[in-house]
Amino acid sequence: GRPDENGNYVIPSSSVKLTIYSYVYNYSLMNPDVTYYLKGFEHNPTTVKRSELTPTSYTNLRGGDYTFVMTIDDPQGDKILYVLIADNAGNRTYISSASKNHIQYDHEPPVINATPNFNEDSWTTTSEATITVSSITDNVTGLKKDTVNISYSTDGAYYDRNGNPASKPADFNAVDKGISIADDGSFLLADDYIPNGDYTITITASDKAGNEGTKVIHVKRTTEECFVVSNPTDTTVTYGAANASMSYD
């Protein structure tokens, strides 16, 4: 049989037994674990070595929607997964991970490339701080844009524009905030989202397989101004320190 226009396989109600023939071609010397189950019918998955993988049969399935789920626990090497679906009437069809319209095996998280316009290792007084995300790359299933989130460290120190202690900003989803994310994952985190203080900003994003990538940016920022009200004769200032020593006439 062939799938319908939505990629689903319709099994006739007269079928008594459904047999699924699974194959894993692994181009490495590993013998990975293969886990599978029929979602909608069984709750406990079965895990076997690839060399022990045999056809799986299901009988007396009630009418409904079922999904055959198979995963491979093997982070190394290239592999192609083939599944042959057959019913007792002799209808057979193959689906393969070699075709991106069917099965895709993706265990790598997206890579977030982000650069601030300030030095992460020292205090900055940049008036317009920004973080440029130049790309979020995922070469298998692709980025899921609505998973791009921005969070602030709970153990950081935050200040308002006058140097007074402030609360930690609320974490947020970039799309919900109206931040435009390009197809390559690029976007700009503007000054409004980078408060004064000493803390970290964490950018996370997931691909369509659910793998999550992370990028952490360290922020040490102040926009306070310092005014000299007399004629100093000697001054000792440590950049970024809360206090400075000064003697004057």
PDB file of C-alpha atoms in Angstrom:
ATOM      1  CA  GLY A   1       0.000   0.000   0.000  1.00  0.00           C
ATOM      2  CA  ARG A   2       0.903   3.628  -0.328  1.00  0.00           C
ATOM      3  CA  PRO A   3       0.334   6.511   2.070  1.00  0.00           C
ATOM      4  CA  ASP A   4      -2.494   8.963   1.528  1.00  0.00           C
ATOM      5  CA  GLU A   5      -1.947  12.640   0.752  1.00  0.00           C
ATOM      6  CA  ASN A   6      -1.153  13.288   4.444  1.00  0.00           C
ATOM      7  CA  GLY A   7       1.476  10.546   4.642  1.00  0.00           C
ATOM      8  CA  ASN A   8      -0.768   8.172   6.626  1.00  0.00           C
ATOM      9  CA  TYR A   9      -1.183   4.452   5.935  1.00  0.00           C
ATOM     10  CA  VAL A  10      -4.773   3.198   6.037  1.00  0.00           C
ATOM     11  CA  ILE A  11      -5.037  -0.442   7.112  1.00  0.00           C
ATOM     12  CA  PRO A  12      -8.261  -2.225   6.016  1.00  0.00           C
ATOM     13  CA  SER A  13     -10.613  -3.210   8.840  1.00  0.00           C
ATOM     14  CA  SER A  14     -10.474  -6.801   7.580  1.00  0.00           C
ATOM     15  CA  SER A  15      -6.795  -7.046   8.535  1.00  0.00           C
ATOM     16  CA  VAL A  16      -6.167  -9.425  11.422  1.00  0.00           C
ATOM     17  CA  LYS A  17      -2.431  -8.899  11.821  1.00  0.00           C
ATOM     18  CA  LEU A  18      -0.089  -5.992  11.126  1.00  0.00           C
ATOM     19  CA  THR A  19       3.596  -6.838  10.723  1.00  0.00           C
ATOM     20  CA  ILE A  20       6.323  -4.197  10.690  1.00  0.00           C
ATOM     21  CA  TYR A  21       9.722  -5.169   9.284  1.00  0.00           C
ATOM     22  CA  SER A  22      12.393  -2.779  10.545  1.00  0.00           C
ATOM     23  CA  TYR A  23      15.959  -2.459   9.280  1.00  0.00           C
ATOM     24  CA  VAL A  24      18.809  -0.269  10.471  1.00  0.00           C
ATOM     25  CA  TYR A  25      21.819   0.164   8.205  1.00  0.00           C
ATOM     26  CA  ASN A  26      24.618   1.453  10.413  1.00  0.00           C
ATOM     27  CA  TYR A  27      27.853   2.474   8.690  1.00  0.00           C
ATOM     28  CA  SER A  28      30.029   2.037  11.777  1.00  0.00           C
ATOM     29  CA  LEU A  29      31.361  -0.806  13.911  1.00  0.00           C
ATOM     30  CA  MET A  30      28.805  -0.090  16.632  1.00  0.00           C
ATOM     31  CA  ASN A  31      25.861  -2.349  17.481  1.00  0.00           C
ATOM     32  CA  PRO A  32      23.444   0.288  18.820  1.00  0.00           C
ATOM     33  CA  ASP A  33      20.321  -0.161  20.893  1.00  0.00           C
ATOM     34  CA  VAL A  34      17.100   0.171  18.906  1.00  0.00           C
ATOM     35  CA  THR A  35      13.912   1.081  20.774  1.00  0.00           C
ATOM     36  CA  TYR A  36      10.424   0.853  19.286  1.00  0.00           C
ATOM     37  CA  TYR A  37       6.743   0.837  20.204  1.00  0.00           C
ATOM     38  CA  LEU A  38       3.342   1.338  18.580  1.00  0.00           C
ATOM     39  CA  LYS A  39       2.015   4.594  19.978  1.00  0.00           C
ATOM     40  CA  GLY A  40      -1.688   4.343  20.698  1.00  0.00           C
ATOM     41  CA  PHE A  41      -1.503   0.603  21.401  1.00  0.00           C
ATOM     42  CA  GLU A  42       1.370  -0.126  23.790  1.00  0.00           C
ATOM     43  CA  HIS A  43       2.934   1.986  26.528  1.00  0.00           C
ATOM     44  CA  ASN A  44       6.140   0.084  27.250  1.00  0.00           C
ATOM     45  CA  PRO A  45       8.771   0.313  24.509  1.00  0.00           C
ATOM     46  CA  THR A  46      10.963  -2.607  23.492  1.00  0.00           C
ATOM     47  CA  THR A  47      14.754  -2.187  23.288  1.00  0.00           C
ATOM     48  CA  VAL A  48      17.039  -4.638  21.470  1.00  0.00           C
ATOM     49  CA  LYS A  49      20.456  -4.594  19.850  1.00  0.00           C
ATOM     50  CA  ARG A  50      20.431  -3.795  16.136  1.00  0.00           C
ATOM     51  CA  SER A  51      21.698  -7.307  15.399  1.00  0.00           C
ATOM     52  CA  GLU A  52      18.705  -8.750  17.289  1.00  0.00           C
ATOM     53  CA  LEU A  53      16.052  -6.667  15.500  1.00  0.00           C
ATOM     54  CA  THR A  54      13.245  -8.877  14.121  1.00  0.00           C
ATOM     55  CA  PRO A  55       9.818  -8.217  12.525  1.00  0.00           C
ATOM     56  CA  THR A  56       7.148  -7.040  14.968  1.00  0.00           C
ATOM     57  CA  SER A  57       3.511  -8.123  14.668  1.00  0.00           C
ATOM     58  CA  TYR A  58       0.373  -6.610  16.168  1.00  0.00           C
ATOM     59  CA  THR A  59      -3.016  -8.359  16.184  1.00  0.00           C
ATOM     60  CA  ASN A  60      -6.592  -7.329  16.908  1.00  0.00           C
ATOM     61  CA  LEU A  61      -5.925  -3.602  16.558  1.00  0.00           C
ATOM     62  CA  ARG A  62      -9.028  -1.535  17.065  1.00  0.00           C
ATOM     63  CA  GLY A  63      -9.944   1.218  14.647  1.00  0.00           C
ATOM     64  CA  GLY A  64      -7.965   4.378  15.321  1.00  0.00           C
ATOM     65  CA  ASP A  65      -4.718   6.209  14.700  1.00  0.00           C
ATOM     66  CA  TYR A  66      -1.404   4.545  15.526  1.00  0.00           C
ATOM     67  CA  THR A  67       2.196   5.696  15.126  1.00  0.00           C
ATOM     68  CA  PHE A  68       5.149   3.329  14.991  1.00  0.00           C
ATOM     69  CA  VAL A  69       7.985   5.059  16.867  1.00  0.00           C
ATOM     70  CA  MET A  70      11.583   3.882  16.534  1.00  0.00           C
ATOM     71  CA  THR A  71      14.743   5.464  17.966  1.00  0.00           C
ATOM     72  CA  ILE A  72      18.420   4.541  17.715  1.00  0.00           C
ATOM     73  CA  ASP A  73      20.775   5.082  20.649  1.00  0.00           C
ATOM     74  CA  ASP A  74      23.946   5.573  18.607  1.00  0.00           C
ATOM     75  CA  PRO A  75      25.591   9.017  18.481  1.00  0.00           C
ATOM     76  CA  GLN A  76      28.339   7.847  16.130  1.00  0.00           C
ATOM     77  CA  GLY A  77      28.366   7.084  12.426  1.00  0.00           C
ATOM     78  CA  ASP A  78      25.941   7.511   9.556  1.00  0.00           C
ATOM     79  CA  LYS A  79      22.890   5.282   9.463  1.00  0.00           C
ATOM     80  CA  ILE A  80      19.750   4.767   7.402  1.00  0.00           C
ATOM     81  CA  LEU A  81      16.568   3.394   8.947  1.00  0.00           C
ATOM     82  CA  TYR A  82      14.214   1.332   6.784  1.00  0.00           C
ATOM     83  CA  VAL A  83      10.749   0.197   7.891  1.00  0.00           C
ATOM     84  CA  LEU A  84       8.586  -2.216   5.903  1.00  0.00           C
ATOM     85  CA  ILE A  85       4.892  -2.119   6.805  1.00  0.00           C
ATOM     86  CA  ALA A  86       2.744  -5.091   5.825  1.00  0.00           C
ATOM     87  CA  ASP A  87      -0.746  -6.370   6.598  1.00  0.00           C
ATOM     88  CA  ASN A  88      -2.129  -9.911   6.378  1.00  0.00           C
ATOM     89  CA  ALA A  89      -3.625  -9.155   2.960  1.00  0.00           C
ATOM     90  CA  GLY A  90      -0.112  -8.917   1.548  1.00  0.00           C
ATOM     91  CA  ASN A  91       0.011  -5.127   1.180  1.00  0.00           C
ATOM     92  CA  ARG A  92       3.546  -3.880   1.786  1.00  0.00           C
ATOM     93  CA  THR A  93       5.282  -0.517   1.704  1.00  0.00           C
ATOM     94  CA  TYR A  94       8.699   0.827   2.681  1.00  0.00           C
ATOM     95  CA  ILE A  95       9.577   4.085   4.380  1.00  0.00           C
ATOM     96  CA  SER A  96      13.168   5.186   4.825  1.00  0.00           C
ATOM     97  CA  SER A  97      15.228   7.821   6.610  1.00  0.00           C
ATOM     98  CA  ALA A  98      17.075   8.301   3.320  1.00  0.00           C
ATOM     99  CA  SER A  99      14.033  10.317   2.209  1.00  0.00           C
ATOM    100  CA  LYS A 100      13.412  13.452   4.224  1.00  0.00           C
ATOM    101  CA  ASN A 101       9.699  13.170   3.504  1.00  0.00           C
ATOM    102  CA  HIS A 102       9.525  10.165   5.820  1.00  0.00           C
ATOM    103  CA  ILE A 103      11.887   9.394   8.720  1.00  0.00           C
ATOM    104  CA  GLN A 104      14.613  11.669  10.021  1.00  0.00           C
ATOM    105  CA  TYR A 105      17.111  10.743  12.739  1.00  0.00           C
ATOM    106  CA  ASP A 106      18.303  13.874  14.520  1.00  0.00           C
ATOM    107  CA  HIS A 107      20.206  13.812  17.807  1.00  0.00           C
ATOM    108  CA  GLU A 108      22.257  17.004  17.435  1.00  0.00           C
ATOM    109  CA  PRO A 109      21.052  20.266  19.069  1.00  0.00           C
ATOM    110  CA  PRO A 110      20.951  23.525  17.120  1.00  0.00           C
ATOM    111  CA  VAL A 111      24.085  25.699  17.230  1.00  0.00           C
ATOM    112  CA  ILE A 112      23.403  29.270  18.385  1.00  0.00           C
ATOM    113  CA  ASN A 113      25.924  31.820  17.090  1.00  0.00           C
ATOM    114  CA  ALA A 114      25.601  35.003  19.155  1.00  0.00           C
ATOM    115  CA  THR A 115      27.934  37.977  19.699  1.00  0.00           C
ATOM    116  CA  PRO A 116      27.447  40.961  22.072  1.00  0.00           C
ATOM    117  CA  ASN A 117      28.757  44.418  21.214  1.00  0.00           C
ATOM    118  CA  PHE A 118      30.479  44.550  24.624  1.00  0.00           C
ATOM    119  CA  ASN A 119      33.260  42.657  26.385  1.00  0.00           C
ATOM    120  CA  GLU A 120      31.891  39.815  28.520  1.00  0.00           C
ATOM    121  CA  ASP A 121      34.991  39.772  30.762  1.00  0.00           C
ATOM    122  CA  SER A 122      34.923  43.365  32.003  1.00  0.00           C
ATOM    123  CA  TRP A 123      32.468  46.078  32.947  1.00  0.00           C
ATOM    124  CA  THR A 124      30.970  48.074  30.112  1.00  0.00           C
ATOM    125  CA  THR A 125      29.215  51.425  29.966  1.00  0.00           C
ATOM    126  CA  THR A 126      27.890  50.887  26.442  1.00  0.00           C
ATOM    127  CA  SER A 127      24.852  53.124  26.037  1.00  0.00           C
ATOM    128  CA  GLU A 128      23.235  50.868  23.411  1.00  0.00           C
ATOM    129  CA  ALA A 129      24.097  47.305  24.335  1.00  0.00           C
ATOM    130  CA  THR A 130      22.990  44.628  21.879  1.00  0.00           C
ATOM    131  CA  ILE A 131      23.430  40.902  21.316  1.00  0.00           C
ATOM    132  CA  THR A 132      23.439  39.846  17.660  1.00  0.00           C
ATOM    133  CA  VAL A 133      22.384  36.293  16.954  1.00  0.00           C
ATOM    134  CA  SER A 134      23.880  35.786  13.503  1.00  0.00           C
ATOM    135  CA  SER A 135      22.392  32.317  13.004  1.00  0.00           C
ATOM    136  CA  ILE A 136      20.855  29.276  14.659  1.00  0.00           C
ATOM    137  CA  THR A 137      21.911  26.314  12.545  1.00  0.00           C
ATOM    138  CA  ASP A 138      20.393  22.847  12.440  1.00  0.00           C
ATOM    139  CA  ASN A 139      21.083  20.866   9.290  1.00  0.00           C
ATOM    140  CA  VAL A 140      18.680  17.973   9.833  1.00  0.00           C
ATOM    141  CA  THR A 141      15.154  18.804  10.970  1.00  0.00           C
ATOM    142  CA  GLY A 142      15.636  22.585  11.144  1.00  0.00           C
ATOM    143  CA  LEU A 143      14.986  25.287  13.721  1.00  0.00           C
ATOM    144  CA  LYS A 144      11.582  25.614  15.366  1.00  0.00           C
ATOM    145  CA  LYS A 145      11.355  29.399  15.681  1.00  0.00           C
ATOM    146  CA  ASP A 146       8.730  29.498  18.423  1.00  0.00           C
ATOM    147  CA  THR A 147      11.137  27.726  20.819  1.00  0.00           C
ATOM    148  CA  VAL A 148      13.652  30.609  20.988  1.00  0.00           C
ATOM    149  CA  ASN A 149      13.654  31.712  24.630  1.00  0.00           C
ATOM    150  CA  ILE A 150      15.596  34.318  26.603  1.00  0.00           C
ATOM    151  CA  SER A 151      16.245  33.809  30.324  1.00  0.00           C
ATOM    152  CA  TYR A 152      18.175  35.702  33.015  1.00  0.00           C
ATOM    153  CA  SER A 153      20.255  34.116  35.786  1.00  0.00           C
ATOM    154  CA  THR A 154      18.486  33.913  39.149  1.00  0.00           C
ATOM    155  CA  ASP A 155      21.723  34.529  41.085  1.00  0.00           C
ATOM    156  CA  GLY A 156      22.667  37.696  39.196  1.00  0.00           C
ATOM    157  CA  ALA A 157      22.681  41.311  40.404  1.00  0.00           C
ATOM    158  CA  TYR A 158      20.381  43.745  38.605  1.00  0.00           C
ATOM    159  CA  TYR A 159      20.210  47.569  38.793  1.00  0.00           C
ATOM    160  CA  ASP A 160      18.055  50.308  37.341  1.00  0.00           C
ATOM    161  CA  ARG A 161      19.468  53.231  35.348  1.00  0.00           C
ATOM    162  CA  ASN A 162      20.165  55.124  38.599  1.00  0.00           C
ATOM    163  CA  GLY A 163      22.190  52.310  40.130  1.00  0.00           C
ATOM    164  CA  ASN A 164      19.498  51.131  42.524  1.00  0.00           C
ATOM    165  CA  PRO A 165      18.919  47.373  43.016  1.00  0.00           C
ATOM    166  CA  ALA A 166      16.245  45.996  40.689  1.00  0.00           C
ATOM    167  CA  SER A 167      14.361  42.733  40.273  1.00  0.00           C
ATOM    168  CA  LYS A 168      15.408  40.053  37.832  1.00  0.00           C
ATOM    169  CA  PRO A 169      13.691  40.604  34.459  1.00  0.00           C
ATOM    170  CA  ALA A 170      11.069  38.074  33.463  1.00  0.00           C
ATOM    171  CA  ASP A 171      12.189  35.336  31.081  1.00  0.00           C
ATOM    172  CA  PHE A 172      10.397  35.431  27.727  1.00  0.00           C
ATOM    173  CA  ASN A 173       9.820  33.781  24.380  1.00  0.00           C
ATOM    174  CA  ALA A 174      11.325  35.825  21.535  1.00  0.00           C
ATOM    175  CA  VAL A 175       8.430  35.274  19.107  1.00  0.00           C
ATOM    176  CA  ASP A 176       5.856  36.189  21.773  1.00  0.00           C
ATOM    177  CA  LYS A 177       7.752  39.450  22.344  1.00  0.00           C
ATOM    178  CA  GLY A 178       7.458  40.304  18.659  1.00  0.00           C
ATOM    179  CA  ILE A 179      11.162  39.804  17.924  1.00  0.00           C
ATOM    180  CA  SER A 180      11.559  38.963  14.247  1.00  0.00           C
ATOM    181  CA  ILE A 181      13.536  35.751  13.665  1.00  0.00           C
ATOM    182  CA  ALA A 182      14.813  35.166  10.125  1.00  0.00           C
ATOM    183  CA  ASP A 183      14.759  31.781   8.406  1.00  0.00           C
ATOM    184  CA  ASP A 184      18.434  31.279   9.319  1.00  0.00           C
ATOM    185  CA  GLY A 185      17.609  31.965  12.987  1.00  0.00           C
ATOM    186  CA  SER A 186      19.206  35.405  13.093  1.00  0.00           C
ATOM    187  CA  PHE A 187      17.749  38.209  15.220  1.00  0.00           C
ATOM    188  CA  LEU A 188      18.836  41.152  17.370  1.00  0.00           C
ATOM    189  CA  LEU A 189      18.415  41.320  21.145  1.00  0.00           C
ATOM    190  CA  ALA A 190      18.086  45.056  21.690  1.00  0.00           C
ATOM    191  CA  ASP A 191      19.210  47.320  24.537  1.00  0.00           C
ATOM    192  CA  ASP A 192      15.782  47.168  26.228  1.00  0.00           C
ATOM    193  CA  TYR A 193      16.397  43.499  27.052  1.00  0.00           C
ATOM    194  CA  ILE A 194      19.904  44.026  28.500  1.00  0.00           C
ATOM    195  CA  PRO A 195      19.577  45.726  31.905  1.00  0.00           C
ATOM    196  CA  ASN A 196      22.390  46.996  34.116  1.00  0.00           C
ATOM    197  CA  GLY A 197      24.001  44.510  36.462  1.00  0.00           C
ATOM    198  CA  ASP A 198      26.242  41.469  36.695  1.00  0.00           C
ATOM    199  CA  TYR A 199      24.417  38.380  35.403  1.00  0.00           C
ATOM    200  CA  THR A 200      24.065  35.985  32.470  1.00  0.00           C
ATOM    201  CA  ILE A 201      21.588  35.846  29.618  1.00  0.00           C
ATOM    202  CA  THR A 202      20.824  32.373  28.275  1.00  0.00           C
ATOM    203  CA  ILE A 203      19.446  31.918  24.767  1.00  0.00           C
ATOM    204  CA  THR A 204      17.871  28.526  24.041  1.00  0.00           C
ATOM    205  CA  ALA A 205      16.350  27.137  20.854  1.00  0.00           C
ATOM    206  CA  SER A 206      15.067  23.715  19.775  1.00  0.00           C
ATOM    207  CA  ASP A 207      14.922  21.937  16.449  1.00  0.00           C
ATOM    208  CA  LYS A 208      11.869  20.083  15.154  1.00  0.00           C
ATOM    209  CA  ALA A 209      13.137  16.850  16.741  1.00  0.00           C
ATOM    210  CA  GLY A 210      13.132  18.477  20.198  1.00  0.00           C
ATOM    211  CA  ASN A 211      16.917  18.827  20.656  1.00  0.00           C
ATOM    212  CA  GLU A 212      17.730  22.026  22.559  1.00  0.00           C
ATOM    213  CA  GLY A 213      20.761  24.249  21.950  1.00  0.00           C
ATOM    214  CA  THR A 214      22.052  26.821  24.446  1.00  0.00           C
ATOM    215  CA  LYS A 215      24.182  29.970  24.315  1.00  0.00           C
ATOM    216  CA  VAL A 216      25.182  31.870  27.479  1.00  0.00           C
ATOM    217  CA  ILE A 217      26.254  35.544  27.424  1.00  0.00           C
ATOM    218  CA  HIS A 218      27.848  37.189  30.513  1.00  0.00           C
ATOM    219  CA  VAL A 219      26.745  40.777  31.082  1.00  0.00           C
ATOM    220  CA  LYS A 220      28.594  43.266  33.350  1.00  0.00           C
ATOM    221  CA  ARG A 221      27.021  46.590  32.568  1.00  0.00           C
ATOM    222  CA  THR A 222      26.505  50.005  34.140  1.00  0.00           C
ATOM    223  CA  THR A 223      25.273  53.289  32.640  1.00  0.00           C
ATOM    224  CA  GLU A 224      25.788  55.436  35.735  1.00  0.00           C
ATOM    225  CA  GLU A 225      27.574  58.756  35.277  1.00  0.00           C
ATOM    226  CA  CYS A 226      30.317  60.045  37.589  1.00  0.00           C
ATOM    227  CA  PHE A 227      30.586  63.819  38.248  1.00  0.00           C
ATOM    228  CA  VAL A 228      33.730  65.513  39.680  1.00  0.00           C
ATOM    229  CA  VAL A 229      32.658  68.387  41.953  1.00  0.00           C
ATOM    230  CA  SER A 230      36.099  69.674  43.026  1.00  0.00           C
ATOM    231  CA  ASN A 231      39.716  69.812  41.880  1.00  0.00           C
ATOM    232  CA  PRO A 232      41.250  66.461  42.830  1.00  0.00           C
ATOM    233  CA  THR A 233      44.982  66.190  43.609  1.00  0.00           C
ATOM    234  CA  ASP A 234      45.101  62.387  43.657  1.00  0.00           C
ATOM    235  CA  THR A 235      42.586  59.815  42.408  1.00  0.00           C
ATOM    236  CA  THR A 236      42.479  56.016  42.608  1.00  0.00           C
ATOM    237  CA  VAL A 237      39.759  54.370  40.552  1.00  0.00           C
ATOM    238  CA  THR A 238      39.244  50.666  39.889  1.00  0.00           C
ATOM    239  CA  TYR A 239      37.148  50.331  36.781  1.00  0.00           C
ATOM    240  CA  GLY A 240      33.805  48.764  37.580  1.00  0.00           C
ATOM    241  CA  ALA A 241      34.257  49.089  41.352  1.00  0.00           C
ATOM    242  CA  ALA A 242      31.440  50.511  43.426  1.00  0.00           C
ATOM    243  CA  ASN A 243      33.698  53.150  45.092  1.00  0.00           C
ATOM    244  CA  ALA A 244      36.715  55.276  44.221  1.00  0.00           C
ATOM    245  CA  SER A 245      39.209  56.990  46.533  1.00  0.00           C
ATOM    246  CA  MET A 246      39.991  60.674  45.917  1.00  0.00           C
ATOM    247  CA  SER A 247      41.884  63.456  47.674  1.00  0.00           C
ATOM    248  CA  TYR A 248      41.344  67.070  46.733  1.00  0.00           C
ATOM    249  CA  ASP A 249      42.106  70.649  47.843  1.00  0.00           C
TER     250      ASP A 249
END
